[in-house]
């Protein structure tokens, strides 16, 4: 009953029956579709834009959250990013780790957050290790964080 994120391989998009199979499963369990987050690698947005866009058009009306993971330097080069219909984008760990001591990385995160928020997308930092990085990422406007930092237990 908990929300789940599923990372799908770009090659899944190329499988003619994949989208049909996923759609059938979601139709059989619409209450679970509301708790599903489906994400593809940034590379799929570059190399398979139309197919990825169509997949999003199929699953989003059922309540599935749709996103990109491992977004990095190529994010700003994705033409028609808004047309993908994304709910969220996860910034790759290499863009988020060490951000507290790297002004260029901070500027990249700020600009990415501004762009994605303007497109009504959530921004999640991936692979965060250091609490100092988390503080800077929050100040840059990210909406969430994953990684070892997020998995730490609260002090007893």
Short mmCIF file of C-alpha atoms in Angstrom, two decimals:
data_model
loop_
_atom_site.label_atom_id
_atom_site.label_comp_id
_atom_site.label_asym_id
_atom_site.label_seq_id
_atom_site.Cartn_x
_atom_site.Cartn_y
_atom_site.Cartn_z
CA UNK A 1 0.00 0.00 0.00
CA UNK A 2 2.99 2.35 0.00
CA UNK A 3 3.90 4.56 -2.96
CA UNK A 4 6.61 3.04 -5.16
CA UNK A 5 8.96 4.40 -7.78
CA UNK A 6 9.91 2.14 -10.67
CA UNK A 7 12.91 2.91 -12.84
CA UNK A 8 12.35 1.60 -16.35
CA UNK A 9 15.03 0.97 -18.93
CA UNK A 10 14.99 2.96 -22.16
CA UNK A 11 14.89 -0.33 -24.03
CA UNK A 12 11.43 -0.96 -22.55
CA UNK A 13 10.12 1.90 -24.67
CA UNK A 14 11.31 0.12 -27.79
CA UNK A 15 9.35 -3.03 -26.95
CA UNK A 16 6.11 -2.77 -28.89
CA UNK A 17 4.06 -4.64 -26.30
CA UNK A 18 5.50 -2.99 -23.22
CA UNK A 19 3.20 0.04 -23.03
CA UNK A 20 0.14 -2.10 -23.75
CA UNK A 21 1.10 -4.55 -20.99
CA UNK A 22 1.70 -1.75 -18.45
CA UNK A 23 -1.58 -0.08 -19.37
CA UNK A 24 -3.45 -3.38 -18.93
CA UNK A 25 -1.90 -3.92 -15.48
CA UNK A 26 -2.80 -0.38 -14.40
CA UNK A 27 -6.38 -0.80 -15.60
CA UNK A 28 -6.69 -3.96 -13.51
CA UNK A 29 -5.47 -2.13 -10.37
CA UNK A 30 -6.42 1.55 -10.67
CA UNK A 31 -6.05 2.10 -6.91
CA UNK A 32 -2.39 1.08 -7.19
CA UNK A 33 -1.76 3.31 -10.20
CA UNK A 34 -2.30 6.31 -7.91
CA UNK A 35 0.71 5.21 -5.85
CA UNK A 36 3.07 4.48 -8.71
CA UNK A 37 5.92 6.75 -9.83
CA UNK A 38 7.45 5.66 -13.17
CA UNK A 39 10.74 7.12 -14.30
CA UNK A 40 13.10 6.85 -17.24
CA UNK A 41 16.70 7.90 -17.61
CA UNK A 42 17.40 11.33 -19.06
CA UNK A 43 18.89 9.63 -22.12
CA UNK A 44 15.41 8.38 -23.10
CA UNK A 45 14.18 11.96 -23.30
CA UNK A 46 16.95 12.73 -25.76
CA UNK A 47 16.95 9.59 -27.88
CA UNK A 48 13.30 8.46 -27.69
CA UNK A 49 11.39 11.68 -27.07
CA UNK A 50 8.22 10.84 -29.02
CA UNK A 51 7.91 7.32 -27.59
CA UNK A 52 8.51 8.56 -24.05
CA UNK A 53 5.95 11.33 -24.53
CA UNK A 54 3.35 8.84 -25.75
CA UNK A 55 4.03 6.52 -22.80
CA UNK A 56 3.43 9.43 -20.43
CA UNK A 57 0.17 10.25 -22.19
CA UNK A 58 -0.99 6.68 -21.52
CA UNK A 59 -0.11 6.39 -17.83
CA UNK A 60 -0.57 9.88 -16.39
CA UNK A 61 -4.38 9.97 -16.78
CA UNK A 62 -4.50 6.89 -14.54
CA UNK A 63 -2.79 8.80 -11.72
CA UNK A 64 0.76 7.54 -12.30
CA UNK A 65 3.49 10.09 -11.56
CA UNK A 66 5.86 10.32 -14.52
CA UNK A 67 9.47 11.50 -14.35
CA UNK A 68 13.09 11.53 -15.44
CA UNK A 69 16.00 10.34 -13.36
CA UNK A 70 19.73 11.00 -13.62
CA UNK A 71 19.13 14.40 -15.21
CA UNK A 72 22.37 16.29 -15.69
CA UNK A 73 24.09 18.55 -18.18
CA UNK A 74 21.87 17.39 -21.04
CA UNK A 75 18.69 18.46 -19.25
CA UNK A 76 18.88 21.99 -20.63
CA UNK A 77 19.39 20.61 -24.14
CA UNK A 78 16.13 18.64 -24.24
CA UNK A 79 13.98 20.42 -26.77
CA UNK A 80 10.30 20.58 -25.89
CA UNK A 81 10.92 19.36 -22.32
CA UNK A 82 7.51 20.64 -21.27
CA UNK A 83 5.82 18.47 -23.90
CA UNK A 84 6.94 15.29 -22.13
CA UNK A 85 4.31 15.90 -19.46
CA UNK A 86 6.66 15.15 -16.58
CA UNK A 87 5.64 15.40 -12.95
CA UNK A 88 9.19 15.38 -11.62
CA UNK A 89 12.88 15.33 -12.49
CA UNK A 90 15.63 13.77 -10.40
CA UNK A 91 18.96 15.59 -10.70
CA UNK A 92 21.83 13.11 -10.95
CA UNK A 93 24.07 12.57 -7.94
CA UNK A 94 27.13 14.08 -9.62
CA UNK A 95 25.26 17.40 -9.79
CA UNK A 96 24.22 17.24 -6.12
CA UNK A 97 27.19 15.79 -4.25
CA UNK A 98 29.64 18.41 -3.04
CA UNK A 99 27.29 21.23 -4.04
CA UNK A 100 27.91 22.99 -0.71
CA UNK A 101 31.47 23.79 -1.77
CA UNK A 102 30.93 24.28 -5.50
CA UNK A 103 29.41 27.56 -6.70
CA UNK A 104 29.15 26.36 -10.32
CA UNK A 105 27.14 23.31 -9.18
CA UNK A 106 24.93 25.55 -7.05
CA UNK A 107 24.23 27.76 -10.05
CA UNK A 108 23.39 24.72 -12.20
CA UNK A 109 20.97 23.43 -9.55
CA UNK A 110 19.37 26.88 -9.11
CA UNK A 111 18.86 27.29 -12.86
CA UNK A 112 17.54 23.74 -13.23
CA UNK A 113 15.11 24.23 -10.34
CA UNK A 114 13.90 27.55 -11.78
CA UNK A 115 13.34 25.98 -15.20
CA UNK A 116 11.59 22.88 -13.88
CA UNK A 117 9.44 24.72 -11.36
CA UNK A 118 8.35 27.09 -14.14
CA UNK A 119 7.22 23.95 -15.98
CA UNK A 120 5.31 22.77 -12.87
CA UNK A 121 7.68 19.89 -12.14
CA UNK A 122 9.06 18.73 -8.81
CA UNK A 123 12.85 18.58 -8.51
CA UNK A 124 14.51 15.82 -6.51
CA UNK A 125 18.24 15.63 -5.76
CA UNK A 126 19.68 12.11 -6.15
CA UNK A 127 22.43 10.42 -4.18
CA UNK A 128 22.82 13.02 -1.43
CA UNK A 129 25.42 12.09 1.18
CA UNK A 130 26.32 15.21 3.16
CA UNK A 131 23.98 17.25 5.39
CA UNK A 132 25.79 20.43 4.24
CA UNK A 133 24.85 19.60 0.64
CA UNK A 134 21.25 19.06 1.70
CA UNK A 135 21.05 22.52 3.24
CA UNK A 136 22.40 24.12 0.06
CA UNK A 137 20.09 22.03 -2.13
CA UNK A 138 17.08 23.16 -0.07
CA UNK A 139 18.24 26.79 -0.45
CA UNK A 140 18.46 26.20 -4.22
CA UNK A 141 14.81 25.15 -4.17
CA UNK A 142 14.87 21.37 -4.60
CA UNK A 143 11.69 19.64 -3.42
CA UNK A 144 13.17 16.35 -2.21
CA UNK A 145 16.32 14.29 -1.83
CA UNK A 146 17.32 10.64 -2.15
CA UNK A 147 20.47 8.82 -1.14
CA UNK A 148 22.35 7.83 2.00
CA UNK A 149 21.52 11.13 3.75
CA UNK A 150 17.78 10.51 3.29
CA UNK A 151 18.13 6.97 4.62
CA UNK A 152 19.82 7.94 7.89
CA UNK A 153 17.93 7.18 11.04
CA UNK A 154 17.11 10.06 13.35
CA UNK A 155 19.43 10.24 16.38
CA UNK A 156 18.17 8.32 19.40
#
